[in-house]
Amino acid sequence: MSKEEIFKAAQQAINEYNANAAKEAAQRGLAEGIDPMELMSRGFIPGISQVGDNFAQGTCFLPALIQAADAMRIATEIINAAIPAEKQQKKGKIVIGTVEGDIHDIGKTIVVALLKANGFEVYDLGRDIPTEKFLEKADDVGADIIGTSTLLTTTMEGQKKLELAWKKAGLKRKYKTMVGGAPVTQRWADRIGADAYAEDAGEAVKKAKQLLGLS
Ligand code: B12
């Protein structure tokens, strides 16, 4: 099977909500020596994006979306496990999670895996996380950066709430903030006063390094 055929198989597996085929495509791609992030970005992500578009257009419904997400989760687990671990000294501490009211976490999990692979110490709080939890954990571990993910336009406010938390308490900002998720843009980040925005996991690593003066 060629590289392109594997990407196509990965995309098709998600489009057809087929968890077994997704697992097979992920394993096959890695066995063929394809870079894990390339397999994700050229195979599985276009697959789940297509399902999202179909859902928006009303040609696929919630049960199918859930099945596709499950196939995506299985592929993501296999791919994340294959991202080589960074053996260097830890670069900085990042607390990350999906904001309150939002249970989407596939993209955030990819960001976590790539940050870890690049030597960051990452505390993944999971999904549906209230602002206070982010702050508590960041204080606990002495984080450098708090990263928030959101996939719903209705929960983007959770990212703003984090920025406002300092203002409300009259405190100087203790941590750098980094925001992401499909509806998030640089413009939104600027508007709420976040320190960085990243479009994808690779960019998130670059921005985290920049925030900590490592590049
Ligand atoms: C999979 C999926 C689901 C799964 C989620 C499973 C899971 N464990 O995550 C399930 C089925 C549960 C689901 C549920 C719902 N979903 Co949904 N879902 C999607 C879908 C198809 C794909 C999301 C995804 O995983 N993308 C792939 C990943 C890799 O991309 P990503 O998340 O954007 O992440 C990348 C970047 O954004 C960035 N990034 C992500 N996080 C972070 C964080 C930081 C700090 C940084 C720097 C970067 C970063 O890096 C990532 C890797 O490259 C999207 C469609 C889409 N195109 O986004 C809809 C979508 C987000 N869902 C949608 C909706 C409406 C819902 C529901 C409300 C449906 C319903 N009626 O119940 C519920 C919401 C439940 C809730 N309260 O959260 C809408 C949102 C519309 C809107 N404008 O708000 C979308 C856009 C579909 C659509 N087109 O209508 N969904």
Coordinates of C-alpha atoms and ligand atoms in Angstrom, one line a residue:
M1 CA 0.0 0.0 0.0
S2 CA 1.4 3.4 -0.9
K3 CA 1.4 6.3 1.5
E4 CA -1.4 8.0 -0.3
E5 CA -3.5 4.8 -0.1
I6 CA -2.9 4.6 3.6
F7 CA -4.0 8.3 4.1
K8 CA -7.1 7.5 2.0
A9 CA -7.9 4.3 4.0
A10 CA -7.6 6.4 7.3
Q11 CA -9.9 9.0 6.0
Q12 CA -12.4 6.5 4.7
A13 CA -12.4 4.6 8.0
I14 CA -13.5 7.7 9.8
N15 CA -16.0 8.6 7.1
E16 CA -17.5 5.2 7.4
Y17 CA -17.5 5.3 11.2
N18 CA -15.4 2.1 11.2
A19 CA -13.3 1.7 14.3
N20 CA -11.7 -1.5 13.2
A21 CA -10.7 0.0 9.9
A22 CA -9.3 3.1 11.7
K23 CA -7.3 0.9 14.0
E24 CA -5.9 -1.0 11.0
A25 CA -5.0 2.1 9.1
A26 CA -3.3 3.6 12.1
Q27 CA -1.2 0.5 12.7
R28 CA -0.5 0.0 9.0
G29 CA 0.6 3.5 8.5
L30 CA 3.0 3.4 11.5
A31 CA 4.3 0.0 10.4
E32 CA 5.1 1.5 7.0
G33 CA 7.1 4.2 8.7
I34 CA 4.8 7.2 8.1
D35 CA 5.4 10.0 10.5
P36 CA 2.6 9.9 13.2
M37 CA 1.6 13.6 12.8
E38 CA 1.5 13.3 9.0
L39 CA -0.7 10.2 9.3
M40 CA -3.0 12.3 11.6
S41 CA -3.1 15.5 9.6
R42 CA -3.3 13.9 6.1
G43 CA -5.4 10.9 7.0
F44 CA -7.6 11.0 10.0
I45 CA -8.2 14.7 10.5
P46 CA -9.6 15.2 7.0
G47 CA -11.8 12.2 7.7
I48 CA -13.3 13.7 10.9
S49 CA -13.6 17.1 9.3
Q50 CA -15.7 15.6 6.5
V51 CA -18.0 14.0 9.1
G52 CA -18.3 17.3 10.8
D53 CA -19.3 19.0 7.5
N54 CA -21.8 16.2 6.8
F55 CA -23.3 16.7 10.3
A56 CA -23.5 20.5 9.7
Q57 CA -25.3 19.9 6.4
G58 CA -27.7 17.4 7.9
T59 CA -26.5 14.4 5.9
C60 CA -25.2 12.6 9.0
F61 CA -26.7 12.6 12.5
L62 CA -25.5 12.4 16.1
P63 CA -25.3 8.6 16.5
A64 CA -22.9 8.5 13.4
L65 CA -20.9 11.5 14.7
I66 CA -20.4 9.6 18.0
Q67 CA -19.3 6.4 16.1
A68 CA -16.9 8.5 14.0
A69 CA -15.5 10.1 17.1
D70 CA -15.0 6.7 18.7
A71 CA -13.1 5.5 15.6
M72 CA -11.1 8.7 15.7
R73 CA -10.3 8.2 19.5
I74 CA -9.0 4.7 18.8
A75 CA -6.7 6.0 16.0
T76 CA -5.6 9.0 18.1
E77 CA -4.6 6.7 20.9
I78 CA -2.5 4.5 18.6
I79 CA -0.9 7.5 17.0
N80 CA -0.2 9.4 20.2
A81 CA 1.5 6.4 21.7
A82 CA 3.9 6.3 18.7
I83 CA 5.1 9.9 19.0
P84 CA 8.6 9.5 20.3
A85 CA 9.2 10.8 23.8
E86 CA 11.6 13.7 24.4
K87 CA 14.4 12.7 26.7
Q88 CA 15.8 16.2 27.3
Q89 CA 15.2 18.1 30.5
K90 CA 11.7 19.4 30.9
K91 CA 11.1 22.6 29.0
G92 CA 8.2 24.0 31.1
K93 CA 4.9 23.1 32.8
I94 CA 1.6 23.4 30.9
V95 CA -1.8 22.9 32.4
I96 CA -4.3 22.1 29.7
G97 CA -7.9 21.1 29.2
T98 CA -11.2 21.7 27.4
V99 CA -13.3 24.4 28.8
E100 CA -16.5 24.0 30.8
G101 CA -19.6 22.8 28.9
D102 CA -17.5 21.3 26.1
I103 CA -16.7 17.6 25.8
H104 CA -14.7 17.7 22.6
D105 CA -11.1 16.4 23.4
I106 CA -9.7 14.7 20.4
G107 CA -7.7 17.7 19.2
K108 CA -6.6 18.7 22.7
T109 CA -5.3 15.2 23.2
I110 CA -3.2 15.5 20.1
V111 CA -1.8 18.8 21.3
V112 CA -1.0 17.1 24.7
A113 CA 0.9 14.3 23.0
L114 CA 3.0 16.6 20.9
L115 CA 3.8 18.9 23.7
K116 CA 4.9 16.0 25.8
A117 CA 7.0 14.6 22.9
N118 CA 8.7 18.0 22.8
G119 CA 9.8 17.9 26.4
F120 CA 7.0 19.8 28.2
E121 CA 5.6 18.6 31.4
V122 CA 1.9 18.5 30.7
Y123 CA -1.0 18.3 33.1
D124 CA -4.1 17.3 31.1
L125 CA -7.2 18.1 33.1
G126 CA -9.5 16.5 30.5
R127 CA -12.7 18.1 29.3
D128 CA -15.6 20.2 30.6
I129 CA -13.2 22.0 33.0
P130 CA -14.3 25.1 34.9
T131 CA -12.0 28.1 35.1
E132 CA -11.3 27.6 38.8
K133 CA -10.0 24.1 38.2
F134 CA -7.4 25.5 35.6
L135 CA -6.3 28.1 38.1
E136 CA -6.1 25.7 41.1
K137 CA -4.1 23.2 39.1
A138 CA -1.8 25.8 37.7
D139 CA -1.1 27.1 41.3
D140 CA -0.6 23.6 42.6
V141 CA 2.0 22.6 40.1
G142 CA 3.6 26.1 39.4
A143 CA 2.6 26.1 35.8
D144 CA 4.2 28.3 33.2
I145 CA 1.3 28.2 30.7
I146 CA -2.4 27.4 30.9
G147 CA -3.8 26.1 27.6
T148 CA -7.5 25.9 26.8
S149 CA -9.3 24.1 24.1
T150 CA -12.9 24.7 22.8
L151 CA -14.8 23.4 19.8
L152 CA -18.2 25.0 20.4
T153 CA -18.8 28.7 19.7
T154 CA -21.0 28.7 22.8
T155 CA -18.2 27.7 25.1
M156 CA -15.5 30.1 23.7
E157 CA -16.5 32.3 26.6
G158 CA -14.7 29.9 28.9
Q159 CA -11.4 31.1 27.4
K160 CA -12.4 34.7 28.1
K161 CA -13.5 33.8 31.6
L162 CA -10.0 32.7 32.4
E163 CA -8.5 36.0 31.2
L164 CA -11.1 37.9 33.2
A165 CA -10.4 35.9 36.4
W166 CA -7.2 37.9 37.1
K167 CA -8.9 41.2 36.4
K168 CA -11.7 40.3 38.8
A169 CA -9.4 39.3 41.6
G170 CA -7.3 42.4 40.9
L171 CA -4.2 40.2 40.5
K172 CA -1.3 40.5 38.1
R173 CA -1.4 37.7 35.6
K174 CA 0.6 34.8 36.8
Y175 CA 0.6 32.5 33.8
K176 CA 0.9 32.8 30.1
T177 CA -2.2 31.6 28.3
M178 CA -2.6 29.7 25.0
V179 CA -5.9 29.1 23.3
G180 CA -7.0 26.7 20.5
G181 CA -9.9 24.7 19.0
A182 CA -11.7 24.8 15.7
P183 CA -13.7 28.1 16.1
V184 CA -10.8 29.9 17.8
T185 CA -8.7 32.5 15.8
Q186 CA -5.8 34.8 16.4
R187 CA -8.4 37.6 16.4
W188 CA -10.3 36.0 19.2
A189 CA -7.1 35.4 21.2
D190 CA -6.2 39.1 20.7
R191 CA -9.6 40.2 21.7
I192 CA -9.7 38.3 25.0
G193 CA -6.0 39.0 25.8
A194 CA -4.6 35.5 25.5
D195 CA -0.8 35.3 25.0
A196 CA -0.9 32.9 22.1
Y197 CA -3.1 31.1 19.6
A198 CA -2.2 28.0 17.6
E199 CA -4.1 26.4 14.7
D200 CA -2.8 22.9 15.2
A201 CA -0.6 20.8 17.5
G202 CA 2.7 21.6 15.7
E203 CA 2.0 25.3 15.9
A204 CA 1.1 24.8 19.6
V205 CA 4.6 23.5 20.3
K206 CA 6.2 26.4 18.5
K207 CA 4.1 29.0 20.4
A208 CA 4.7 27.3 23.7
K209 CA 8.4 27.5 23.1
Q210 CA 8.1 31.1 22.1
L211 CA 6.1 32.0 25.2
L212 CA 8.9 30.6 27.4
G213 CA 11.6 32.2 25.4
L214 CA 13.0 28.9 24.1
S215 CA 13.0 29.8 20.5
Ligands
B12_1 C1 -15.9 14.6 16.9 C2 -16.9 15.6 17.1 C3 -17.8 15.4 18.2 C4 -17.6 14.2 19.2 C5 -16.5 14.6 20.2 C6 -15.8 13.4 20.8 C7 -14.5 13.8 21.5 N1 -14.2 13.0 22.5 O1 -13.9 14.9 21.3 C8 -19.0 14.2 19.9 C9 -19.9 13.2 19.0 C10 -19.1 13.8 21.3 C11 -19.6 15.6 19.6 C12 -20.6 16.2 20.3 C13 -21.1 17.4 20.0 N2 -20.8 18.2 18.9 CO1 -19.2 17.9 17.9 N3 -17.9 17.7 16.5 C14 -17.0 16.8 16.3 C15 -16.2 17.1 15.0 C16 -16.9 16.2 13.9 C17 -14.8 16.9 15.0 C18 -14.0 17.5 16.1 C19 -12.6 17.0 16.1 O2 -12.2 16.1 16.9 N4 -11.7 17.5 15.1 C20 -10.4 16.9 14.9 C21 -9.4 17.6 15.8 C22 -8.0 17.0 15.5 O3 -9.4 19.0 15.5 P1 -9.5 20.1 16.6 O4 -10.4 19.7 17.7 O5 -9.9 21.4 15.9 O6 -8.0 20.3 17.2 C23 -6.9 20.8 16.5 C24 -6.8 22.4 16.6 O7 -8.0 23.0 16.8 C25 -5.8 22.6 17.7 N5 -6.3 22.7 19.1 C26 -7.3 22.0 19.7 N6 -7.3 22.2 21.0 C27 -6.3 23.1 21.3 C28 -5.9 23.7 22.5 C29 -4.8 24.5 22.5 C30 -4.3 25.2 23.8 C31 -4.1 24.8 21.3 C32 -3.0 25.8 21.3 C33 -4.5 24.2 20.1 C34 -5.6 23.4 20.1 O8 -4.9 21.5 17.6 C35 -5.7 20.3 17.3 C36 -4.8 19.3 16.5 O9 -4.4 19.8 15.3 C37 -16.6 18.6 14.9 C38 -16.5 19.2 13.4 C39 -15.2 20.0 13.2 N7 -14.9 20.1 11.9 O10 -14.5 20.4 14.1 C40 -18.0 18.7 15.5 C41 -18.5 20.0 16.1 C42 -17.4 20.8 16.8 N8 -19.5 19.6 17.0 C43 -20.6 20.3 17.0 C44 -21.7 20.1 17.8 C45 -22.9 21.1 17.5 C46 -21.8 19.1 18.7 C47 -22.9 18.9 19.7 C48 -23.6 20.1 20.3 C49 -23.9 18.0 19.0 C50 -25.2 17.7 19.7 N9 -26.3 18.1 19.1 O11 -25.3 17.2 20.8 C51 -22.2 18.0 20.8 C52 -21.6 18.9 21.9 C53 -21.5 18.2 23.2 C54 -20.7 19.1 24.2 N10 -21.3 19.6 25.2 O12 -19.5 19.3 24.0 C55 -20.4 21.5 16.0 C56 -20.1 22.8 16.7 C57 -20.9 24.0 16.1 C58 -20.6 25.3 16.8 N11 -20.5 26.3 16.0 O13 -20.4 25.4 17.9 C59 -19.3 21.0 15.1 C60 -18.4 22.1 14.4 C61 -20.0 20.2 13.9 C62 -20.8 21.0 13.0 N12 -20.2 21.4 11.9 O14 -21.9 21.4 13.3 N13 -18.9 16.2 18.6

